[in-house]
Short mmCIF file of C-alpha atoms in Angstrom, two decimals:
data_model
loop_
_atom_site.label_atom_id
_atom_site.label_comp_id
_atom_site.label_asym_id
_atom_site.label_seq_id
_atom_site.Cartn_x
_atom_site.Cartn_y
_atom_site.Cartn_z
CA MET A 1 40.50 20.29 -34.62
CA THR A 2 42.60 18.55 -37.28
CA THR A 3 44.53 15.34 -37.69
CA CYS A 4 48.30 15.18 -37.57
CA LYS A 5 51.17 13.17 -39.01
CA ALA A 6 52.46 10.13 -37.15
CA VAL A 7 55.40 10.78 -34.85
CA ASP A 8 58.53 8.66 -34.68
CA VAL A 9 58.84 6.71 -31.43
CA SER A 10 61.10 3.83 -30.42
CA VAL A 11 59.41 0.81 -28.90
CA ASP A 12 62.75 -0.38 -27.53
CA ALA A 13 63.28 2.94 -25.74
CA MET A 14 59.75 2.88 -24.37
CA THR A 15 60.26 -0.67 -23.12
CA GLU A 16 63.44 0.30 -21.30
CA ASP A 17 61.76 3.27 -19.64
CA LEU A 18 58.88 1.00 -18.65
CA ARG A 19 61.36 -1.38 -17.07
CA THR A 20 62.90 1.52 -15.15
CA LEU A 21 59.55 2.55 -13.70
CA VAL A 22 58.30 -0.95 -12.90
CA GLU A 23 61.51 -1.85 -11.08
CA VAL A 24 60.93 0.96 -8.58
CA GLU A 25 57.99 -0.38 -6.60
CA SER A 26 55.36 2.15 -5.54
CA PRO A 27 52.61 0.79 -3.28
CA SER A 28 50.06 3.40 -2.24
CA ARG A 29 50.61 4.88 1.24
CA ASP A 30 54.25 3.74 1.42
CA LEU A 31 55.72 7.23 1.47
CA SER A 32 59.34 6.15 1.18
CA ALA A 33 58.65 3.95 -1.83
CA LEU A 34 56.48 6.63 -3.40
CA ARG A 35 59.28 9.17 -3.07
CA ASN A 36 61.67 6.85 -4.90
CA SER A 37 59.04 6.29 -7.55
CA ALA A 38 58.28 9.99 -7.97
CA GLU A 39 61.96 10.79 -8.37
CA THR A 40 62.27 8.08 -11.00
CA VAL A 41 59.21 9.29 -12.90
CA ALA A 42 60.57 12.84 -12.80
CA ALA A 43 63.94 11.67 -14.11
CA VAL A 44 62.33 9.82 -17.03
CA ILE A 45 60.21 12.87 -17.92
CA GLU A 46 63.16 15.25 -17.73
CA GLY A 47 65.38 12.88 -19.70
CA ARG A 48 62.89 12.60 -22.56
CA LEU A 49 61.25 16.04 -22.54
CA GLY A 50 63.77 18.39 -20.96
CA GLY A 51 62.79 21.10 -18.54
CA ARG A 52 62.06 20.39 -14.92
CA ALA A 53 59.61 17.93 -13.40
CA ASP A 54 58.70 19.22 -9.94
CA LEU A 55 57.79 17.05 -6.98
CA VAL A 56 54.67 18.38 -5.28
CA GLU A 57 54.67 17.24 -1.65
CA SER A 58 51.50 15.89 -0.08
CA GLU A 59 50.29 13.65 2.72
CA GLY A 60 49.70 10.92 0.16
CA GLY A 61 53.21 11.08 -1.29
CA PRO A 62 54.96 13.23 -3.90
CA HIS A 63 53.07 14.09 -7.08
CA VAL A 64 55.06 14.91 -10.23
CA HIS A 65 54.24 17.98 -12.33
CA TRP A 66 55.89 19.02 -15.61
CA SER A 67 55.07 21.88 -17.94
CA GLY A 68 56.16 22.48 -21.51
CA GLY A 69 55.69 26.22 -21.01
CA GLY A 70 53.41 28.68 -22.70
CA THR A 71 49.67 28.99 -22.17
CA PRO A 72 48.28 25.75 -20.69
CA ARG A 73 46.09 23.92 -23.23
CA VAL A 74 46.06 20.23 -22.33
CA LEU A 75 46.74 18.18 -19.19
CA ILE A 76 48.07 14.63 -19.44
CA LEU A 77 46.97 12.91 -16.25
CA GLY A 78 48.20 9.71 -14.62
CA HIS A 79 49.45 8.20 -11.38
CA HIS A 80 52.56 6.38 -10.25
CA ASP A 81 51.22 4.51 -7.22
CA THR A 82 50.24 0.86 -7.62
CA VAL A 83 48.18 -1.63 -5.62
CA PHE A 84 51.03 -4.12 -5.21
CA PRO A 85 52.95 -4.43 -1.90
CA LEU A 86 56.72 -4.23 -1.67
CA GLY A 87 58.27 -7.52 -2.67
CA THR A 88 55.90 -8.20 -5.56
CA LEU A 89 58.72 -7.45 -7.99
CA THR A 90 60.78 -10.32 -6.57
CA ARG A 91 57.99 -12.76 -7.25
CA ARG A 92 56.89 -11.18 -10.52
CA PRO A 93 59.81 -9.29 -12.12
CA PHE A 94 59.55 -7.18 -15.25
CA ARG A 95 59.70 -9.33 -18.36
CA VAL A 96 58.97 -9.07 -22.07
CA GLU A 97 58.02 -12.39 -23.61
CA ASP A 98 55.87 -13.30 -26.61
CA GLY A 99 54.97 -9.68 -27.21
CA ARG A 100 53.77 -9.06 -23.66
CA ALA A 101 55.38 -6.95 -20.96
CA THR A 102 54.57 -8.14 -17.46
CA GLY A 103 55.36 -6.91 -13.95
CA PRO A 104 53.61 -4.92 -11.23
CA GLY A 105 52.01 -1.80 -12.68
CA VAL A 106 52.79 -2.32 -16.37
CA PHE A 107 49.14 -1.90 -17.38
CA ASP A 108 47.84 0.17 -14.46
CA MET A 109 49.37 2.47 -15.35
CA LEU A 110 53.08 2.85 -15.90
CA GLY A 111 52.84 1.83 -19.54
CA GLY A 112 50.49 4.71 -20.26
CA LEU A 113 52.88 7.19 -18.67
CA VAL A 114 55.78 5.97 -20.79
CA GLN A 115 53.75 6.07 -23.99
CA ALA A 116 52.58 9.63 -23.33
CA VAL A 117 56.08 10.88 -22.55
CA HIS A 118 57.53 9.34 -25.71
CA GLY A 119 54.66 10.64 -27.82
CA LEU A 120 55.34 14.15 -26.57
CA ALA A 121 59.09 13.72 -26.99
CA ALA A 122 58.59 13.18 -30.70
CA LEU A 123 56.81 16.54 -31.10
CA ASP A 124 58.89 19.55 -32.06
CA ASP A 125 56.69 21.82 -29.96
CA ARG A 126 55.69 20.81 -26.42
CA SER A 127 54.31 24.16 -25.33
CA GLY A 128 50.89 24.27 -23.76
CA VAL A 129 51.20 20.73 -22.40
CA GLU A 130 51.32 19.75 -18.74
CA ILE A 131 51.85 16.33 -17.19
CA LEU A 132 50.56 15.51 -13.71
CA VAL A 133 51.41 12.13 -12.20
CA THR A 134 49.82 11.65 -8.80
CA ALA A 135 50.80 9.44 -5.86
CA ASP A 136 47.44 8.37 -4.43
CA GLU A 137 44.98 7.54 -7.21
CA GLU A 138 44.60 3.93 -6.10
CA VAL A 139 43.46 5.02 -2.63
CA GLY A 140 41.03 7.78 -3.52
CA SER A 141 43.16 10.79 -4.56
CA GLN A 142 42.43 12.70 -1.37
CA SER A 143 45.75 14.52 -1.38
CA SER A 144 45.81 15.15 -5.13
CA ARG A 145 42.23 16.05 -6.02
CA ALA A 146 42.58 19.80 -5.50
CA LEU A 147 45.74 19.90 -7.64
CA ILE A 148 44.12 17.77 -10.34
CA GLU A 149 41.11 20.07 -10.49
CA GLU A 150 43.27 23.21 -10.49
CA ARG A 151 45.42 22.07 -13.42
CA ALA A 152 42.45 20.67 -15.35
CA LEU A 153 40.62 24.00 -15.15
CA ALA A 154 43.79 25.86 -16.12
CA CYS A 155 44.42 23.65 -19.16
CA GLY A 156 40.88 23.17 -20.42
CA ALA A 157 41.28 19.61 -21.75
CA VAL A 158 42.42 16.38 -20.08
CA LEU A 159 43.90 13.20 -21.52
CA VAL A 160 43.96 10.39 -18.96
CA VAL A 161 46.54 7.72 -19.70
CA GLU A 162 44.97 4.95 -17.66
CA GLY A 163 44.98 1.51 -19.29
CA ALA A 164 42.64 0.97 -22.22
CA ALA A 165 39.33 -0.87 -22.00
CA ASP A 166 38.82 -4.27 -23.62
CA GLY A 167 40.25 -4.52 -27.10
CA GLY A 168 42.07 -1.20 -26.81
CA ALA A 169 38.93 0.93 -26.54
CA VAL A 170 39.25 4.31 -24.89
CA LYS A 171 37.05 5.06 -21.90
CA THR A 172 34.35 7.57 -22.70
CA GLY A 173 32.42 7.29 -19.44
CA ARG A 174 32.98 6.06 -15.91
CA LYS A 175 30.73 5.38 -12.98
CA GLY A 176 31.08 7.39 -9.83
CA CYS A 177 32.43 5.19 -7.09
CA GLY A 178 32.81 5.16 -3.35
CA THR A 179 33.27 3.03 -0.27
CA PHE A 180 31.10 3.01 2.83
CA GLU A 181 31.93 1.46 6.19
CA VAL A 182 28.97 0.55 8.41
CA THR A 183 29.82 -0.18 12.04
CA VAL A 184 27.34 -1.79 14.42
CA ALA A 185 27.80 -1.37 18.16
CA GLY A 186 25.99 -3.94 20.28
CA ARG A 187 26.64 -5.37 23.74
CA ALA A 188 28.63 -8.44 24.69
CA SER A 189 27.30 -11.22 26.91
CA HIS A 190 27.88 -14.93 27.52
CA ALA A 191 26.49 -16.81 24.54
CA GLY A 192 25.49 -19.80 26.66
CA LEU A 193 24.55 -18.40 30.05
CA GLU A 194 22.70 -15.22 29.12
CA PRO A 195 22.58 -14.57 25.36
CA ALA A 196 19.48 -12.40 25.78
CA ALA A 197 21.47 -9.97 27.92
CA GLY A 198 23.55 -9.00 24.93
CA VAL A 199 22.84 -7.08 21.76
CA ASN A 200 24.17 -9.20 18.92
CA ALA A 201 26.03 -6.90 16.54
CA LEU A 202 26.50 -9.72 14.05
CA VAL A 203 22.76 -10.33 13.77
CA GLU A 204 22.20 -6.59 13.33
CA ALA A 205 24.91 -6.51 10.67
CA ALA A 206 23.13 -9.32 8.82
CA TYR A 207 19.96 -7.23 8.70
CA GLN A 208 21.98 -4.25 7.48
CA VAL A 209 23.65 -6.25 4.70
CA LEU A 210 20.24 -7.14 3.30
CA ASP A 211 19.02 -3.55 3.58
CA ILE A 212 22.18 -2.25 1.94
CA ALA A 213 22.17 -4.75 -0.92
CA ALA A 214 18.57 -3.77 -1.67
CA LEU A 215 19.73 -0.22 -2.46
CA ALA A 216 21.18 -1.38 -5.78
CA ARG A 217 19.40 -0.36 -8.97
CA PRO A 218 21.01 -2.26 -11.84
CA ASP A 219 18.43 -0.84 -14.23
CA VAL A 220 20.08 2.59 -13.89
CA GLY A 221 23.63 1.31 -13.43
CA THR A 222 23.79 1.50 -9.64
CA THR A 223 25.62 -1.34 -7.92
CA VAL A 224 25.82 -1.66 -4.13
CA THR A 225 28.03 -4.56 -3.08
CA PRO A 226 28.91 -5.55 0.50
CA THR A 227 32.50 -6.76 0.17
CA VAL A 228 34.13 -7.19 3.59
CA ALA A 229 32.60 -8.05 6.97
CA SER A 230 34.01 -8.71 10.42
CA ALA A 231 32.43 -9.42 13.81
CA GLY A 232 32.98 -11.13 17.13
CA THR A 233 35.88 -12.14 19.33
CA LEU A 234 35.24 -15.65 20.72
CA ASP A 235 32.82 -18.43 19.91
CA ASN A 236 31.05 -18.15 23.27
CA VAL A 237 30.62 -14.36 23.33
CA VAL A 238 27.71 -12.43 21.84
CA PRO A 239 29.45 -10.04 19.41
CA ALA A 240 29.61 -6.47 20.65
CA GLU A 241 30.75 -4.98 17.33
CA ALA A 242 30.52 -5.73 13.63
CA THR A 243 31.71 -3.90 10.53
CA VAL A 244 30.57 -4.12 6.93
CA VAL A 245 32.40 -2.48 4.02
CA VAL A 246 30.42 -1.69 0.88
CA ASP A 247 31.50 -0.83 -2.67
CA VAL A 248 29.16 1.55 -4.54
CA ARG A 249 29.07 2.51 -8.23
CA VAL A 250 26.65 5.03 -9.80
CA GLU A 251 26.12 6.54 -13.22
CA SER A 252 24.37 9.79 -12.25
CA ALA A 253 24.53 12.59 -9.72
CA ASP A 254 20.95 11.82 -8.69
CA GLU A 255 21.91 8.27 -7.79
CA LYS A 256 24.94 9.53 -5.88
CA GLU A 257 22.65 11.67 -3.74
CA ARG A 258 20.12 8.85 -3.28
CA ILE A 259 22.75 6.37 -2.13
CA GLU A 260 24.47 8.78 0.24
CA SER A 261 21.11 9.73 1.78
CA ALA A 262 20.11 6.07 2.13
CA PHE A 263 23.32 5.19 3.98
CA ALA A 264 22.85 8.15 6.29
CA ALA A 265 19.33 6.94 7.05
CA LEU A 266 20.21 3.34 7.93
CA ALA A 267 18.37 2.38 11.13
CA PRO A 268 18.91 -0.56 13.51
CA HIS A 269 16.55 -3.52 13.66
CA LEU A 270 17.55 -4.61 17.18
CA ASP A 271 16.77 -2.56 20.26
CA GLU A 272 19.86 -0.79 21.64
CA ALA A 273 22.02 -1.49 18.57
CA VAL A 274 23.81 1.64 17.31
CA ILE A 275 24.86 2.17 13.70
CA THR A 276 27.65 4.45 12.51
CA VAL A 277 28.28 5.11 8.82
CA ARG A 278 31.44 6.52 7.26
CA GLY A 279 32.16 7.09 3.60
CA ARG A 280 30.68 8.64 0.47
CA VAL A 281 30.71 8.40 -3.30
CA GLY A 282 34.08 10.13 -3.51
CA ARG A 283 34.48 10.08 -7.28
CA PRO A 284 31.59 11.70 -9.15
CA PRO A 285 30.34 10.03 -12.33
CA MET A 286 32.12 10.82 -15.59
CA PRO A 287 29.34 11.35 -18.15
CA GLU A 288 29.99 10.31 -21.73
CA SER A 289 29.20 13.85 -22.83
CA ALA A 290 32.50 14.97 -21.26
CA ALA A 291 34.44 12.78 -23.69
CA ALA A 292 32.36 13.31 -26.84
CA GLU A 293 34.44 16.03 -28.51
CA LEU A 294 37.83 14.49 -27.76
CA PHE A 295 36.64 11.02 -28.70
CA ALA A 296 35.54 12.31 -32.11
CA VAL A 297 39.03 13.70 -32.64
CA ALA A 298 40.63 10.44 -31.49
CA ARG A 299 38.55 8.48 -34.02
CA ARG A 300 39.73 10.75 -36.82
CA LEU A 301 43.31 10.12 -35.74
CA LEU A 302 42.83 6.39 -35.32
CA PRO A 303 39.94 5.17 -37.48
CA GLY A 304 38.14 2.22 -35.97
CA LEU A 305 38.95 3.23 -32.40
CA GLU A 306 36.15 2.19 -30.07
CA GLY A 307 34.87 3.97 -26.98
CA MET A 308 33.39 2.32 -23.92
CA ALA A 309 31.77 3.36 -20.64
CA VAL A 310 33.20 1.36 -17.72
CA GLY A 311 32.43 0.77 -14.08
CA GLY A 312 35.79 1.66 -12.57
CA GLY A 313 36.73 5.19 -11.56
CA SER A 314 39.82 7.31 -12.19
CA ASP A 315 40.99 10.86 -11.69
CA GLY A 316 39.21 11.63 -14.95
CA ASN A 317 35.98 11.49 -12.94
CA PHE A 318 37.04 14.65 -11.12
CA THR A 319 37.98 16.60 -14.22
CA ALA A 320 34.87 15.58 -16.16
CA ALA A 321 32.66 16.61 -13.24
CA LEU A 322 34.10 20.13 -13.59
CA GLY A 323 32.90 20.28 -17.18
CA VAL A 324 36.44 19.96 -18.58
CA PRO A 325 36.56 17.82 -21.75
CA THR A 326 38.14 14.54 -20.65
CA LEU A 327 39.10 11.39 -22.55
CA ASP A 328 40.25 8.37 -20.52
CA GLY A 329 41.81 4.98 -21.25
CA LEU A 330 44.47 6.40 -23.58
CA GLY A 331 47.21 4.33 -21.97
CA ALA A 332 48.44 0.80 -22.38
CA VAL A 333 46.56 -1.87 -24.30
CA GLY A 334 46.55 -5.04 -22.26
CA GLY A 335 44.69 -6.29 -19.23
CA GLY A 336 44.75 -7.80 -15.77
CA ALA A 337 44.71 -4.56 -13.79
CA HIS A 338 45.38 -5.22 -10.07
CA ALA A 339 46.04 -8.91 -10.76
CA ASP A 340 49.07 -11.15 -11.03
CA HIS A 341 48.43 -11.73 -14.74
CA GLU A 342 48.63 -7.98 -15.55
CA TYR A 343 50.17 -7.41 -18.96
CA LEU A 344 50.83 -4.84 -21.69
CA LEU A 345 50.86 -5.56 -25.43
CA VAL A 346 54.17 -4.21 -26.69
CA ALA A 347 52.99 -4.04 -30.31
CA SER A 348 50.42 -1.38 -29.38
CA MET A 349 52.82 1.01 -27.66
CA ALA A 350 53.81 3.06 -30.72
CA GLU A 351 50.21 3.47 -31.87
CA ARG A 352 49.10 4.69 -28.44
CA ALA A 353 52.04 7.10 -28.18
CA ASN A 354 51.02 8.47 -31.59
CA LEU A 355 47.42 8.81 -30.45
CA VAL A 356 48.40 10.95 -27.46
CA ALA A 357 50.71 13.08 -29.59
CA GLY A 358 48.02 13.53 -32.21
CA LEU A 359 45.43 14.56 -29.64
CA VAL A 360 47.82 17.09 -28.14
CA ASP A 361 48.48 18.65 -31.54
CA ALA A 362 44.79 18.66 -32.42
CA ILE A 363 43.77 20.33 -29.16
CA ARG A 364 46.42 23.02 -29.56
CA SER A 365 45.35 23.71 -33.14
CA VAL A 366 41.96 25.12 -32.09
#
C-alpha cells in the first residue's frame, strides 16, 4: 500500500451538509423519522458522489447503500440513527461557534459520514468503494448485521467512520459488548400480616446483583455492571417480580463464552424464586490485530496519528470478527457522544476527509 496526495475538500460545504443531516432527527426505532433521515442521507450521497444510493428496507428502519461500481474493494461503514429523542433539535439546534459544531448527532456520527462522502467526492476514481449507512446501530444492529457482514466480506476491507477516540486517535480495538436482563419471579403477600407467605423478588434480586457483579474480571478487561433495577408495586406488598439489567464488556471470545455461561447458570437463593435470563454479548470483540495493517497505512498518511483500544462497541466489531481488516474511529474529532455537550471540531474535518480518501486509494492500490 502507498500514500497519496491530499484531496481538495471544502469545510464550508461539509458544514452545510452536516447541518442538513443534523436537522433531520433520527432516533433509533422511530421508523418514520428514520425514513426521513435515510432519504436525506441518500440525497447527500447522490448529490456529492453521483450514482444511486439505495434504501434497503428492514424492521429497524431503512439502511442506505451506495456503490461506486467495479469490483468491491473497501466498505465505508456508518449509521444514521442517533440516541436523541424527537424534539432534541428544538432544545439544542445545530450551531457552529468558536470552531465547534454542536447539535444532536454531530459527533456520533453524522460528522464522520459527511467527511467520508466529501473525501470520496474529491477522488477522480470512486470505483471499488461502497458506503453502507445503517439505521439501527445504536440499538444493537439486529436488522443490519447480516447486510454489514455480507458487504464486508465482499469488499475485503472496512473503514468505520464512527467518532474518533480522545485526541483524534483512531480506534484499533473494541470490547465485545452486550446487555442481559435478569427477571426474578417471586410471590406477593401482605408485608405486614404475612410477609413469610411471600417470596420476596427484591431480596432475591439483591442476591443476584452481588453474584452478577462478582463475574467481572477487570484484570482481563471484563466489566459486568448492573445498571437498571425495578421491583415492587406498593409499600405494603412483598414484591412478586424484580428485574435487573446488566451491561457487559469483554475483550476476548473466551470471556464472552464464560460470561454467557455464567448468566445461564444463575441460580436462586430463596426457595421458590424463579430466575429468567435474556440477552447475550451481541457484539463480538474487535481484536487489535484486525486493525493492524490498516492502522499502519493510516500512520503513513497522517504521521503522528495515534491508535487506541476502547470499551464501546460498533458495527466494526462484526466485520473484524469475520477476519476482515477493519479500522474504526475514522470519523469526527470531538467528544460528548450521547450527551448534551456533544461537539465536533470543525478544524479537523478536512484532515479526516483526506485520511479516508487516502486510505481508500491505498487499499485499492494493492
